[in-house]
N, C-alpha and C. Protein backbone atom coordinates (compact mmCIF):
# COMPACT_ATOMS: atom_id res chain seq x y z
N UNK A 1 6.48 9.48 -4.27
CA UNK A 1 7.61 9.14 -3.44
C UNK A 1 8.65 8.39 -4.28
N UNK A 2 9.86 8.85 -4.28
CA UNK A 2 10.94 8.18 -4.97
C UNK A 2 11.59 7.17 -4.05
N UNK A 3 11.79 5.94 -4.58
CA UNK A 3 12.43 4.90 -3.78
C UNK A 3 13.81 4.61 -4.35
N UNK A 4 14.75 4.42 -3.44
CA UNK A 4 16.11 4.04 -3.81
C UNK A 4 16.57 2.97 -2.82
N UNK A 5 15.95 1.78 -2.94
CA UNK A 5 16.25 0.70 -2.00
C UNK A 5 17.58 0.03 -2.24
N UNK A 6 18.07 0.11 -3.46
CA UNK A 6 19.37 -0.52 -3.79
C UNK A 6 19.96 0.19 -4.99
N UNK A 7 21.22 -0.05 -5.23
CA UNK A 7 21.92 0.52 -6.38
C UNK A 7 21.75 -0.44 -7.55
N UNK A 8 21.03 -0.07 -8.61
CA UNK A 8 20.83 -0.96 -9.76
C UNK A 8 22.13 -1.48 -10.36
N UNK A 9 23.21 -0.76 -10.21
CA UNK A 9 24.50 -1.20 -10.77
C UNK A 9 25.03 -2.44 -10.05
N UNK A 10 24.45 -2.76 -8.87
CA UNK A 10 24.94 -3.91 -8.10
C UNK A 10 24.26 -5.22 -8.49
N UNK A 11 23.26 -5.16 -9.36
CA UNK A 11 22.53 -6.35 -9.76
C UNK A 11 22.75 -6.59 -11.24
N UNK A 12 23.32 -7.73 -11.56
CA UNK A 12 23.60 -8.07 -12.95
C UNK A 12 22.53 -9.03 -13.46
N UNK A 13 21.95 -8.82 -14.65
CA UNK A 13 20.99 -9.77 -15.22
C UNK A 13 21.64 -11.16 -15.31
N UNK A 14 20.82 -12.19 -15.05
CA UNK A 14 21.35 -13.56 -15.06
C UNK A 14 21.15 -14.26 -16.40
N UNK A 15 20.63 -13.55 -17.39
CA UNK A 15 20.48 -14.13 -18.72
C UNK A 15 19.14 -14.75 -19.01
N UNK A 16 18.27 -14.83 -18.00
CA UNK A 16 16.93 -15.40 -18.25
C UNK A 16 16.12 -14.42 -19.08
N UNK A 17 15.35 -14.95 -20.03
CA UNK A 17 14.47 -14.05 -20.79
C UNK A 17 13.20 -13.78 -19.98
N UNK A 18 12.48 -12.73 -20.35
CA UNK A 18 11.17 -12.52 -19.72
C UNK A 18 10.26 -13.71 -20.02
N UNK A 19 9.31 -13.97 -19.17
CA UNK A 19 8.40 -15.10 -19.39
C UNK A 19 6.96 -14.66 -19.27
N UNK A 20 6.08 -15.47 -19.87
CA UNK A 20 4.65 -15.21 -19.78
C UNK A 20 3.92 -16.54 -19.80
N UNK A 21 2.88 -16.63 -18.97
CA UNK A 21 2.02 -17.80 -18.96
C UNK A 21 0.62 -17.34 -18.53
N UNK A 22 -0.39 -18.08 -18.91
CA UNK A 22 -1.76 -17.71 -18.56
C UNK A 22 -2.12 -18.41 -17.26
N UNK A 23 -2.48 -17.64 -16.23
CA UNK A 23 -2.84 -18.17 -14.93
C UNK A 23 -4.21 -18.82 -14.95
N UNK A 24 -5.20 -18.14 -15.54
CA UNK A 24 -6.55 -18.73 -15.61
C UNK A 24 -7.33 -18.08 -16.73
N UNK A 25 -8.36 -18.82 -17.15
CA UNK A 25 -9.33 -18.31 -18.14
C UNK A 25 -10.47 -17.72 -17.37
N UNK A 26 -10.73 -16.42 -17.44
CA UNK A 26 -11.78 -15.80 -16.67
C UNK A 26 -13.17 -16.43 -16.90
N UNK A 27 -13.36 -17.07 -18.03
CA UNK A 27 -14.66 -17.66 -18.34
C UNK A 27 -14.79 -19.09 -17.82
N UNK A 28 -13.72 -19.67 -17.33
CA UNK A 28 -13.75 -21.07 -16.89
C UNK A 28 -14.43 -21.21 -15.53
N UNK A 29 -15.03 -22.38 -15.31
CA UNK A 29 -15.67 -22.67 -14.04
C UNK A 29 -14.73 -23.43 -13.14
N UNK A 30 -15.14 -23.58 -11.85
CA UNK A 30 -14.38 -24.37 -10.91
C UNK A 30 -13.54 -23.53 -9.99
N UNK A 31 -13.30 -24.02 -8.78
CA UNK A 31 -12.54 -23.24 -7.80
C UNK A 31 -11.06 -23.10 -8.12
N UNK A 32 -10.44 -24.17 -8.53
CA UNK A 32 -9.01 -24.08 -8.91
C UNK A 32 -8.98 -23.55 -10.32
N UNK A 33 -8.77 -22.27 -10.42
CA UNK A 33 -8.88 -21.58 -11.73
C UNK A 33 -7.65 -21.82 -12.58
N UNK A 34 -6.51 -22.13 -11.95
CA UNK A 34 -5.30 -22.38 -12.72
C UNK A 34 -4.06 -22.19 -11.88
N UNK A 35 -2.94 -22.58 -12.43
CA UNK A 35 -1.67 -22.42 -11.75
C UNK A 35 -0.57 -22.28 -12.79
N UNK A 36 0.49 -21.59 -12.39
CA UNK A 36 1.70 -21.46 -13.19
C UNK A 36 2.86 -21.74 -12.26
N UNK A 37 3.56 -22.85 -12.54
CA UNK A 37 4.74 -23.16 -11.74
C UNK A 37 5.88 -22.23 -12.15
N UNK A 38 6.62 -21.82 -11.15
CA UNK A 38 7.75 -20.92 -11.40
C UNK A 38 8.72 -21.48 -12.43
N UNK A 39 8.89 -22.77 -12.42
CA UNK A 39 9.84 -23.39 -13.35
C UNK A 39 9.45 -23.12 -14.79
N UNK A 40 8.16 -22.97 -15.08
CA UNK A 40 7.71 -22.68 -16.44
C UNK A 40 8.15 -21.30 -16.91
N UNK A 41 8.35 -20.42 -15.96
CA UNK A 41 8.78 -19.05 -16.29
C UNK A 41 10.23 -18.79 -15.95
N UNK A 42 10.89 -19.79 -15.37
CA UNK A 42 12.27 -19.61 -14.93
C UNK A 42 12.34 -18.81 -13.64
N UNK A 43 11.26 -18.86 -12.85
CA UNK A 43 11.21 -18.08 -11.60
C UNK A 43 11.20 -18.97 -10.37
N UNK A 44 11.18 -18.33 -9.22
CA UNK A 44 11.32 -19.01 -7.94
C UNK A 44 9.99 -19.27 -7.23
N UNK A 45 8.88 -18.79 -7.79
CA UNK A 45 7.59 -18.97 -7.12
C UNK A 45 6.56 -19.57 -8.08
N UNK A 46 5.59 -20.29 -7.50
CA UNK A 46 4.46 -20.83 -8.25
C UNK A 46 3.22 -20.04 -7.85
N UNK A 47 2.38 -19.69 -8.80
CA UNK A 47 1.21 -18.87 -8.56
C UNK A 47 -0.05 -19.67 -8.89
N UNK A 48 -1.02 -19.65 -7.96
CA UNK A 48 -2.31 -20.30 -8.17
C UNK A 48 -3.41 -19.27 -8.05
N UNK A 49 -4.48 -19.49 -8.78
CA UNK A 49 -5.70 -18.69 -8.65
C UNK A 49 -6.79 -19.62 -8.12
N UNK A 50 -7.49 -19.15 -7.07
CA UNK A 50 -8.59 -19.93 -6.50
C UNK A 50 -9.80 -19.00 -6.40
N UNK A 51 -10.99 -19.51 -6.78
CA UNK A 51 -12.20 -18.72 -6.67
C UNK A 51 -13.42 -19.59 -6.49
N UNK A 52 -14.34 -19.17 -5.64
CA UNK A 52 -15.60 -19.87 -5.44
C UNK A 52 -16.69 -18.88 -5.05
N UNK A 53 -17.89 -19.18 -5.49
CA UNK A 53 -19.05 -18.39 -5.11
C UNK A 53 -19.80 -19.02 -3.94
N UNK A 54 -19.40 -20.19 -3.49
CA UNK A 54 -20.12 -20.94 -2.47
C UNK A 54 -19.59 -20.64 -1.06
N UNK A 55 -20.42 -20.05 -0.21
CA UNK A 55 -19.99 -19.84 1.18
C UNK A 55 -19.67 -21.21 1.82
N UNK A 56 -18.59 -21.23 2.60
CA UNK A 56 -18.14 -22.44 3.27
C UNK A 56 -17.18 -23.27 2.43
N UNK A 57 -17.10 -23.01 1.14
CA UNK A 57 -16.23 -23.79 0.27
C UNK A 57 -14.80 -23.26 0.33
N UNK A 58 -13.85 -24.17 0.16
CA UNK A 58 -12.44 -23.80 0.13
C UNK A 58 -11.59 -25.04 0.06
N UNK A 59 -10.29 -24.84 -0.09
CA UNK A 59 -9.37 -26.01 -0.17
C UNK A 59 -9.38 -26.80 1.15
N UNK A 60 -9.14 -28.09 1.02
CA UNK A 60 -9.04 -28.94 2.20
C UNK A 60 -7.77 -28.62 2.99
N UNK A 61 -7.68 -29.10 4.22
CA UNK A 61 -6.51 -28.90 5.06
C UNK A 61 -5.31 -29.57 4.37
N UNK A 62 -4.23 -28.80 4.24
CA UNK A 62 -3.03 -29.30 3.57
C UNK A 62 -1.80 -28.59 4.13
N UNK A 63 -0.64 -29.04 3.65
CA UNK A 63 0.64 -28.48 4.12
C UNK A 63 1.63 -28.49 2.97
N UNK A 64 2.57 -27.53 3.02
CA UNK A 64 3.64 -27.42 2.02
C UNK A 64 4.99 -27.36 2.75
N UNK A 65 6.06 -27.76 2.08
CA UNK A 65 7.40 -27.66 2.69
C UNK A 65 8.02 -26.30 2.49
N UNK A 66 7.24 -25.29 2.12
CA UNK A 66 7.71 -23.93 1.88
C UNK A 66 6.61 -22.97 2.30
N UNK A 67 6.92 -21.69 2.43
CA UNK A 67 5.94 -20.66 2.76
C UNK A 67 4.94 -20.51 1.63
N UNK A 68 3.72 -20.06 2.00
CA UNK A 68 2.69 -19.70 0.99
C UNK A 68 2.13 -18.34 1.40
N UNK A 69 2.05 -17.44 0.43
CA UNK A 69 1.45 -16.13 0.65
C UNK A 69 0.09 -16.10 -0.06
N UNK A 70 -0.92 -15.65 0.66
CA UNK A 70 -2.29 -15.56 0.15
C UNK A 70 -2.66 -14.10 -0.04
N UNK A 71 -3.24 -13.78 -1.20
CA UNK A 71 -3.75 -12.45 -1.46
C UNK A 71 -5.25 -12.60 -1.71
N UNK A 72 -6.05 -11.94 -0.87
CA UNK A 72 -7.50 -11.96 -1.08
C UNK A 72 -7.81 -10.84 -2.07
N UNK A 73 -8.24 -11.21 -3.26
CA UNK A 73 -8.51 -10.27 -4.32
C UNK A 73 -9.96 -9.77 -4.24
N UNK A 74 -10.87 -10.68 -3.88
CA UNK A 74 -12.30 -10.36 -3.83
C UNK A 74 -12.96 -11.19 -2.73
N UNK A 75 -13.88 -10.60 -2.00
CA UNK A 75 -14.67 -11.31 -1.02
C UNK A 75 -14.03 -11.36 0.37
N UNK A 76 -14.53 -12.33 1.16
CA UNK A 76 -14.07 -12.50 2.55
C UNK A 76 -13.78 -13.98 2.77
N UNK A 77 -12.75 -14.26 3.57
CA UNK A 77 -12.35 -15.64 3.83
C UNK A 77 -11.96 -15.81 5.28
N UNK A 78 -12.13 -17.02 5.75
CA UNK A 78 -11.61 -17.42 7.06
C UNK A 78 -10.45 -18.38 6.79
N UNK A 79 -9.27 -17.97 7.25
CA UNK A 79 -8.07 -18.79 7.12
C UNK A 79 -7.78 -19.48 8.44
N UNK A 80 -7.51 -20.77 8.37
CA UNK A 80 -7.09 -21.54 9.55
C UNK A 80 -5.65 -21.98 9.24
N UNK A 81 -4.70 -21.34 9.94
CA UNK A 81 -3.28 -21.58 9.70
C UNK A 81 -2.70 -22.05 11.04
N UNK A 82 -2.42 -23.35 11.12
CA UNK A 82 -2.01 -23.93 12.37
C UNK A 82 -3.15 -23.77 13.38
N UNK A 83 -2.84 -23.22 14.56
CA UNK A 83 -3.84 -23.00 15.59
C UNK A 83 -4.47 -21.62 15.52
N UNK A 84 -4.16 -20.85 14.49
CA UNK A 84 -4.62 -19.47 14.36
C UNK A 84 -5.74 -19.36 13.34
N UNK A 85 -6.78 -18.61 13.67
CA UNK A 85 -7.88 -18.31 12.77
C UNK A 85 -7.83 -16.83 12.44
N UNK A 86 -7.83 -16.51 11.14
CA UNK A 86 -7.76 -15.11 10.70
C UNK A 86 -8.87 -14.87 9.67
N UNK A 87 -9.73 -13.90 9.95
CA UNK A 87 -10.73 -13.47 8.97
C UNK A 87 -10.11 -12.38 8.12
N UNK A 88 -10.20 -12.53 6.80
CA UNK A 88 -9.55 -11.61 5.88
C UNK A 88 -10.55 -11.16 4.81
N UNK A 89 -10.28 -10.01 4.23
CA UNK A 89 -11.14 -9.45 3.19
C UNK A 89 -10.30 -8.96 2.04
N UNK A 90 -10.96 -8.62 0.94
CA UNK A 90 -10.25 -8.15 -0.25
C UNK A 90 -9.22 -7.09 0.13
N UNK A 91 -8.01 -7.28 -0.39
CA UNK A 91 -6.91 -6.37 -0.08
C UNK A 91 -5.95 -6.89 0.97
N UNK A 92 -6.36 -7.94 1.71
CA UNK A 92 -5.50 -8.50 2.75
C UNK A 92 -4.51 -9.51 2.18
N UNK A 93 -3.33 -9.59 2.81
CA UNK A 93 -2.29 -10.54 2.45
C UNK A 93 -1.93 -11.30 3.70
N UNK A 94 -1.83 -12.64 3.59
CA UNK A 94 -1.53 -13.50 4.73
C UNK A 94 -0.36 -14.41 4.39
N UNK A 95 0.29 -14.91 5.44
CA UNK A 95 1.40 -15.84 5.27
C UNK A 95 1.07 -17.16 5.96
N UNK A 96 1.24 -18.25 5.23
CA UNK A 96 1.20 -19.59 5.78
C UNK A 96 2.62 -20.11 5.81
N UNK A 97 3.23 -20.21 7.00
CA UNK A 97 4.63 -20.63 7.11
C UNK A 97 4.83 -22.08 6.66
N UNK A 98 6.00 -22.39 6.19
CA UNK A 98 6.36 -23.74 5.77
C UNK A 98 6.08 -24.74 6.90
N UNK A 99 5.49 -25.87 6.53
CA UNK A 99 5.25 -26.95 7.50
C UNK A 99 4.06 -26.76 8.38
N UNK A 100 3.31 -25.65 8.25
CA UNK A 100 2.14 -25.38 9.09
C UNK A 100 0.89 -25.70 8.30
N UNK A 101 0.08 -26.69 8.74
CA UNK A 101 -1.17 -27.03 8.03
C UNK A 101 -2.10 -25.83 7.95
N UNK A 102 -2.81 -25.71 6.81
CA UNK A 102 -3.69 -24.57 6.62
C UNK A 102 -4.80 -24.90 5.64
N UNK A 103 -5.84 -24.08 5.71
CA UNK A 103 -6.96 -24.13 4.77
C UNK A 103 -7.68 -22.79 4.87
N UNK A 104 -8.58 -22.54 3.93
CA UNK A 104 -9.41 -21.35 4.04
C UNK A 104 -10.77 -21.63 3.42
N UNK A 105 -11.74 -20.78 3.77
CA UNK A 105 -13.09 -20.99 3.24
C UNK A 105 -13.74 -19.63 2.97
N UNK A 106 -14.65 -19.63 2.02
CA UNK A 106 -15.39 -18.43 1.65
C UNK A 106 -16.39 -18.10 2.76
N UNK A 107 -16.31 -16.90 3.30
CA UNK A 107 -17.27 -16.46 4.31
C UNK A 107 -18.56 -15.89 3.71
N UNK A 108 -18.52 -15.60 2.37
CA UNK A 108 -19.69 -15.03 1.72
C UNK A 108 -20.01 -13.64 2.30
N UNK A 109 -21.03 -13.00 1.87
CA UNK A 109 -21.80 -13.41 0.68
C UNK A 109 -20.98 -13.11 -0.56
N UNK A 110 -21.25 -13.82 -1.63
CA UNK A 110 -20.58 -13.55 -2.89
C UNK A 110 -19.31 -14.31 -3.09
N UNK A 111 -18.59 -13.90 -4.09
CA UNK A 111 -17.40 -14.60 -4.56
C UNK A 111 -16.18 -14.36 -3.66
N UNK A 112 -15.40 -15.42 -3.49
CA UNK A 112 -14.08 -15.33 -2.92
C UNK A 112 -13.08 -15.60 -4.03
N UNK A 113 -12.12 -14.71 -4.23
CA UNK A 113 -11.08 -14.91 -5.23
C UNK A 113 -9.75 -14.63 -4.57
N UNK A 114 -8.85 -15.60 -4.66
CA UNK A 114 -7.52 -15.42 -4.08
C UNK A 114 -6.46 -15.70 -5.14
N UNK A 115 -5.29 -15.12 -4.91
CA UNK A 115 -4.08 -15.48 -5.62
C UNK A 115 -3.15 -16.02 -4.54
N UNK A 116 -2.68 -17.25 -4.75
CA UNK A 116 -1.85 -17.93 -3.75
C UNK A 116 -0.44 -18.12 -4.33
N UNK A 117 0.54 -17.59 -3.62
CA UNK A 117 1.92 -17.61 -4.09
C UNK A 117 2.68 -18.66 -3.28
N UNK A 118 3.11 -19.72 -3.94
CA UNK A 118 3.89 -20.77 -3.33
C UNK A 118 5.37 -20.42 -3.53
N UNK A 119 6.10 -20.36 -2.44
CA UNK A 119 7.48 -19.93 -2.48
C UNK A 119 8.37 -21.10 -2.91
N UNK A 120 8.09 -21.61 -4.11
CA UNK A 120 8.79 -22.75 -4.68
C UNK A 120 8.59 -22.75 -6.18
N UNK A 121 9.55 -23.16 -6.95
CA UNK A 121 9.37 -23.23 -8.40
C UNK A 121 8.40 -24.35 -8.82
N UNK A 122 8.03 -25.23 -7.89
CA UNK A 122 7.07 -26.30 -8.15
C UNK A 122 6.02 -26.34 -7.04
N UNK A 123 4.79 -26.72 -7.39
CA UNK A 123 3.70 -26.87 -6.43
C UNK A 123 3.85 -28.23 -5.78
N UNK A 124 4.12 -28.23 -4.46
CA UNK A 124 4.30 -29.44 -3.68
C UNK A 124 3.32 -29.35 -2.52
N UNK A 125 2.47 -30.38 -2.35
CA UNK A 125 1.39 -30.30 -1.35
C UNK A 125 1.05 -31.71 -0.86
N UNK A 126 0.75 -31.79 0.44
CA UNK A 126 0.19 -33.01 1.02
C UNK A 126 -1.15 -32.63 1.66
N UNK A 127 -2.23 -33.28 1.18
CA UNK A 127 -3.55 -33.06 1.76
C UNK A 127 -3.66 -33.88 3.05
N UNK A 128 -4.19 -33.24 4.09
CA UNK A 128 -4.29 -33.90 5.41
C UNK A 128 -5.70 -34.39 5.69
N UNK A 129 -6.71 -33.81 5.04
CA UNK A 129 -8.09 -34.27 5.18
C UNK A 129 -8.34 -35.42 4.23
N UNK A 130 -9.16 -36.36 4.64
CA UNK A 130 -9.53 -37.47 3.78
C UNK A 130 -10.83 -37.13 3.07
N UNK A 131 -11.06 -37.72 1.91
CA UNK A 131 -12.32 -37.53 1.18
C UNK A 131 -13.48 -38.16 1.92
């Protein structure tokens, strides 16, 4: 299928060079596998990698002043976004709207791996759960 969503002649390069950064080391341990802030690449989004093999494990309840898009790369997860509960599996994409508290957990069995896209050049977060 050929796509022609816009006329390329209407978009002028802004002079930024291409960028590259390493999101995570595949051999590293721990759930927060890594992050790349958009500002490091000259971009508008920050990307995080999260992975855990432990059922029930996941980030604590938190909130951002911007939207967050979640991509489930591997496994199954339960997302709690505001008052909504969504069970998701590999291949699913979810949206956490700005200002809405959210968290997710590994439903198991096996590994949960997500890529989380923060719609901000910097990672800004307030945790709502206490240790």
